[in-house]
Amino acid sequence: MYRISLLLALVAISLLLVACGTKEEVYGSGVNPAAPVITVQDAFFNKDLLETEVTMEGFIQTQCTSNGCWFMLKDDTGQIFVDLSRHNFSLPSRLGHDARATGTLTTYNNNLLLVASGVVLK
C-alpha cells in the first residue's frame, strides 16, 4: 500500500512539474490582447478586416528554413502567410507548434498575408 501511495505521489509531482515547465515563447512585441481574434476564413472573406490589426491562432505548418522570417499559419479554416521580416524579428525552427500572431492584414501581389508585429508560441 505504501509503494502505491509513493508511486502515485511521484506521478502527481512529475505531472505538475511538466505542466509548470511549459512556457510561452514571445517574439516581436508579442500578442496584443486588444486585437480581435479571427480565423483564416474570416481574413479571406471579410474585406473590412484589410489593413486592420488582428490576432490569428493556429499552428506553424511551414516555415522559412534560412532565417525564420516567415511561416504559414494553419487553423481549422485554412492557412495564411505570416511575414515577420517587416518588423525585424524571426523565429527559430518551430514547425508544428501552436502559435498566436498579431499583425496587420494586407495584400502583396494580390495575395493576402498577415504582417506580424508579434508572435507567441506554446
Tab-separated table of N, CA, C and O in Angstrom, residues 57-109:
chain	number	residue	atom	x	y	z
A	57	GLU	N	-4.820	32.488	-34.636
A	57	GLU	CA	-4.310	31.346	-33.894
A	57	GLU	C	-4.318	30.106	-34.766
A	57	GLU	O	-5.199	29.939	-35.592
A	58	GLY	N	-3.335	29.246	-34.582
A	58	GLY	CA	-3.248	28.001	-35.330
A	58	GLY	C	-1.938	27.317	-35.004
A	58	GLY	O	-1.429	27.438	-33.891
A	59	PHE	N	-1.385	26.628	-35.995
A	59	PHE	CA	-0.081	26.016	-35.810
A	59	PHE	C	0.802	26.321	-37.013
A	59	PHE	O	0.313	26.662	-38.086
A	60	ILE	N	2.108	26.226	-36.798
A	60	ILE	CA	3.065	26.526	-37.857
A	60	ILE	C	3.162	25.310	-38.767
A	60	ILE	O	3.667	24.267	-38.378
A	61	GLN	N	2.642	25.475	-39.990
A	61	GLN	CA	2.631	24.374	-40.948
A	61	GLN	C	3.924	24.306	-41.762
A	61	GLN	O	4.444	23.235	-42.027
A	62	THR	N	4.420	25.459	-42.173
A	62	THR	CA	5.649	25.579	-42.964
A	62	THR	C	6.372	26.814	-42.450
A	62	THR	O	5.735	27.758	-41.990
A	63	GLN	N	7.710	26.799	-42.547
A	63	GLN	CA	8.467	27.931	-42.031
A	63	GLN	C	9.707	28.165	-42.880
A	63	GLN	O	10.290	27.218	-43.418
A	64	CYS	N	10.119	29.411	-42.973
A	64	CYS	CA	11.360	29.772	-43.655
A	64	CYS	C	12.509	29.026	-43.000
A	64	CYS	O	12.699	29.104	-41.783
A	65	THR	N	13.264	28.287	-43.806
A	65	THR	CA	14.353	27.484	-43.245
A	65	THR	C	15.675	28.239	-43.165
A	65	THR	O	16.564	27.811	-42.450
A	66	SER	N	15.791	29.354	-43.861
A	66	SER	CA	17.083	30.053	-43.840
A	66	SER	C	17.230	30.948	-42.615
A	66	SER	O	18.267	30.940	-41.970
A	67	ASN	N	16.203	31.740	-42.284
A	67	ASN	CA	16.353	32.622	-41.121
A	67	ASN	C	15.060	32.829	-40.333
A	67	ASN	O	14.997	33.709	-39.486
A	68	GLY	N	14.016	32.058	-40.595
A	68	GLY	CA	12.788	32.135	-39.806
A	68	GLY	C	12.006	33.417	-39.963
A	68	GLY	O	11.312	33.850	-39.047
A	69	CYS	N	12.077	34.033	-41.145
A	69	CYS	CA	11.442	35.340	-41.343
A	69	CYS	C	9.973	35.263	-41.758
A	69	CYS	O	9.317	36.289	-41.876
A	70	TRP	N	9.449	34.073	-41.984
A	70	TRP	CA	8.036	33.901	-42.320
A	70	TRP	C	7.600	32.489	-41.948
A	70	TRP	O	8.419	31.610	-41.734
A	71	PHE	N	6.276	32.301	-41.864
A	71	PHE	CA	5.714	30.962	-41.700
A	71	PHE	C	4.285	30.935	-42.208
A	71	PHE	O	3.670	31.984	-42.420
A	72	MET	N	3.792	29.740	-42.445
A	72	MET	CA	2.395	29.539	-42.826
A	72	MET	C	1.651	29.122	-41.561
A	72	MET	O	2.006	28.127	-40.928
A	73	LEU	N	0.635	29.898	-41.206
A	73	LEU	CA	-0.203	29.605	-40.056
A	73	LEU	C	-1.447	28.875	-40.546
A	73	LEU	O	-2.132	29.357	-41.450
A	74	LYS	N	-1.736	27.718	-39.971
A	74	LYS	CA	-2.897	26.924	-40.373
A	74	LYS	C	-3.832	26.775	-39.185
A	74	LYS	O	-3.401	26.485	-38.082
A	75	ASP	N	-5.119	27.011	-39.446
A	75	ASP	CA	-6.157	26.725	-38.451
A	75	ASP	C	-7.184	25.802	-39.088
A	75	ASP	O	-6.949	25.261	-40.175
A	76	ASP	N	-8.303	25.598	-38.440
A	76	ASP	CA	-9.331	24.684	-38.956
A	76	ASP	C	-10.003	25.186	-40.225
A	76	ASP	O	-10.713	24.426	-40.883
A	77	THR	N	-9.787	26.469	-40.576
A	77	THR	CA	-10.491	27.042	-41.723
A	77	THR	C	-9.596	27.313	-42.925
A	77	THR	O	-10.085	27.693	-43.978
A	78	GLY	N	-8.281	27.188	-42.768
A	78	GLY	CA	-7.378	27.453	-43.885
A	78	GLY	C	-5.978	27.799	-43.405
A	78	GLY	O	-5.622	27.541	-42.256
A	79	GLN	N	-5.210	28.406	-44.300
A	79	GLN	CA	-3.839	28.803	-43.961
A	79	GLN	C	-3.550	30.180	-44.522
A	79	GLN	O	-4.152	30.602	-45.512
A	80	ILE	N	-2.604	30.865	-43.880
A	80	ILE	CA	-2.233	32.215	-44.310
A	80	ILE	C	-0.734	32.404	-44.111
A	80	ILE	O	-0.143	31.856	-43.180
A	81	PHE	N	-0.130	33.191	-44.997
A	81	PHE	CA	1.281	33.540	-44.922
A	81	PHE	C	1.456	34.610	-43.847
A	81	PHE	O	0.743	35.616	-43.838
A	82	VAL	N	2.415	34.409	-42.943
A	82	VAL	CA	2.710	35.371	-41.882
A	82	VAL	C	4.131	35.885	-42.100
A	82	VAL	O	5.093	35.127	-42.059
A	83	ASP	N	4.249	37.189	-42.359
A	83	ASP	CA	5.534	37.838	-42.623
A	83	ASP	C	6.057	38.469	-41.342
A	83	ASP	O	5.391	39.300	-40.730
A	84	LEU	N	7.247	38.067	-40.920
A	84	LEU	CA	7.872	38.605	-39.714
A	84	LEU	C	8.939	39.640	-40.046
A	84	LEU	O	9.313	40.450	-39.201
A	85	SER	N	9.426	39.630	-41.273
A	85	SER	CA	10.585	40.439	-41.645
A	85	SER	C	10.316	41.942	-41.603
A	85	SER	O	11.227	42.717	-41.329
A	86	ARG	N	9.106	42.353	-41.843
A	86	ARG	CA	8.824	43.796	-41.892
A	86	ARG	C	8.936	44.454	-40.513
A	86	ARG	O	9.038	45.672	-40.418
A	87	HIS	N	8.879	43.646	-39.453
A	87	HIS	CA	9.053	44.177	-38.094
A	87	HIS	C	10.359	43.687	-37.478
A	87	HIS	O	10.540	43.717	-36.262
A	88	ASN	N	11.251	43.207	-38.346
A	88	ASN	CA	12.634	42.862	-37.969
A	88	ASN	C	12.752	41.854	-36.832
A	88	ASN	O	13.519	42.047	-35.891
A	89	PHE	N	11.983	40.768	-36.905
A	89	PHE	CA	12.202	39.667	-35.987
A	89	PHE	C	11.980	38.361	-36.719
A	89	PHE	O	11.478	38.341	-37.840
A	90	SER	N	12.408	37.280	-36.127
A	90	SER	CA	12.286	35.968	-36.742
A	90	SER	C	12.046	34.929	-35.645
A	90	SER	O	12.117	35.242	-34.459
A	91	LEU	N	11.763	33.696	-36.074
A	91	LEU	CA	11.534	32.586	-35.155
A	91	LEU	C	12.560	31.494	-35.415
A	91	LEU	O	12.901	31.230	-36.559
A	92	PRO	N	12.988	30.828	-34.360
A	92	PRO	CA	13.758	29.602	-34.590
A	92	PRO	C	12.821	28.546	-35.171
A	92	PRO	O	11.597	28.731	-35.170
A	93	SER	N	13.344	27.465	-35.646
A	93	SER	CA	12.513	26.417	-36.234
A	93	SER	C	11.510	25.897	-35.204
A	93	SER	O	11.895	25.391	-34.153
A	94	ARG	N	10.225	26.038	-35.520
A	94	ARG	CA	9.159	25.630	-34.609
A	94	ARG	C	8.002	24.969	-35.362
A	94	ARG	O	6.841	25.152	-35.027
A	95	LEU	N	8.307	24.190	-36.372
A	95	LEU	CA	7.270	23.507	-37.147
A	95	LEU	C	6.352	22.719	-36.226
A	95	LEU	O	6.805	22.034	-35.315
A	96	GLY	N	5.052	22.830	-36.476
A	96	GLY	CA	4.062	22.085	-35.716
A	96	GLY	C	3.648	22.720	-34.407
A	96	GLY	O	2.684	22.278	-33.787
A	97	HIS	N	4.337	23.768	-33.956
A	97	HIS	CA	3.983	24.412	-32.693
A	97	HIS	C	2.715	25.254	-32.838
A	97	HIS	O	2.484	25.864	-33.878
A	98	ASP	N	1.930	25.293	-31.772
A	98	ASP	CA	0.792	26.202	-31.720
A	98	ASP	C	1.314	27.627	-31.664
A	98	ASP	O	2.304	27.912	-30.988
A	99	ALA	N	0.636	28.520	-32.389
A	99	ALA	CA	1.088	29.902	-32.466
A	99	ALA	C	-0.091	30.856	-32.458
A	99	ALA	O	-1.166	30.537	-32.955
A	100	ARG	N	0.137	32.022	-31.865
A	100	ARG	CA	-0.777	33.156	-31.958
A	100	ARG	C	0.042	34.310	-32.522
A	100	ARG	O	1.156	34.555	-32.058
A	101	ALA	N	-0.510	34.993	-33.514
A	101	ALA	CA	0.211	36.098	-34.152
A	101	ALA	C	-0.698	37.307	-34.243
A	101	ALA	O	-1.855	37.190	-34.657
A	102	THR	N	-0.167	38.458	-33.857
A	102	THR	CA	-0.873	39.723	-34.016
A	102	THR	C	-0.178	40.507	-35.110
A	102	THR	O	1.058	40.565	-35.155
A	103	GLY	N	-0.977	41.096	-35.983
A	103	GLY	CA	-0.413	41.902	-37.053
A	103	GLY	C	-1.493	42.541	-37.891
A	103	GLY	O	-2.677	42.498	-37.546
A	104	THR	N	-1.065	43.101	-38.996
A	104	THR	CA	-1.967	43.792	-39.914
A	104	THR	C	-2.203	42.929	-41.138
A	104	THR	O	-1.252	42.454	-41.759
A	105	LEU	N	-3.477	42.736	-41.469
A	105	LEU	CA	-3.829	42.025	-42.703
A	105	LEU	C	-3.599	42.963	-43.880
A	105	LEU	O	-4.073	44.095	-43.877
A	106	THR	N	-2.875	42.496	-44.856
A	106	THR	CA	-2.583	43.310	-46.030
A	106	THR	C	-2.461	42.403	-47.244
A	106	THR	O	-2.547	41.186	-47.129
A	107	THR	N	-2.266	43.008	-48.401
A	107	THR	CA	-2.058	42.225	-49.615
A	107	THR	C	-0.702	42.578	-50.215
A	107	THR	O	-0.214	43.696	-50.076
A	108	TYR	N	-0.116	41.589	-50.885
A	108	TYR	CA	1.123	41.777	-51.627
A	108	TYR	C	1.007	40.911	-52.871
A	108	TYR	O	0.774	39.707	-52.775
A	109	ASN	N	1.129	41.520	-54.048
A	109	ASN	CA	0.940	40.808	-55.322
A	109	ASN	C	-0.376	40.046	-55.348
A	109	ASN	O	-0.434	38.879	-55.737
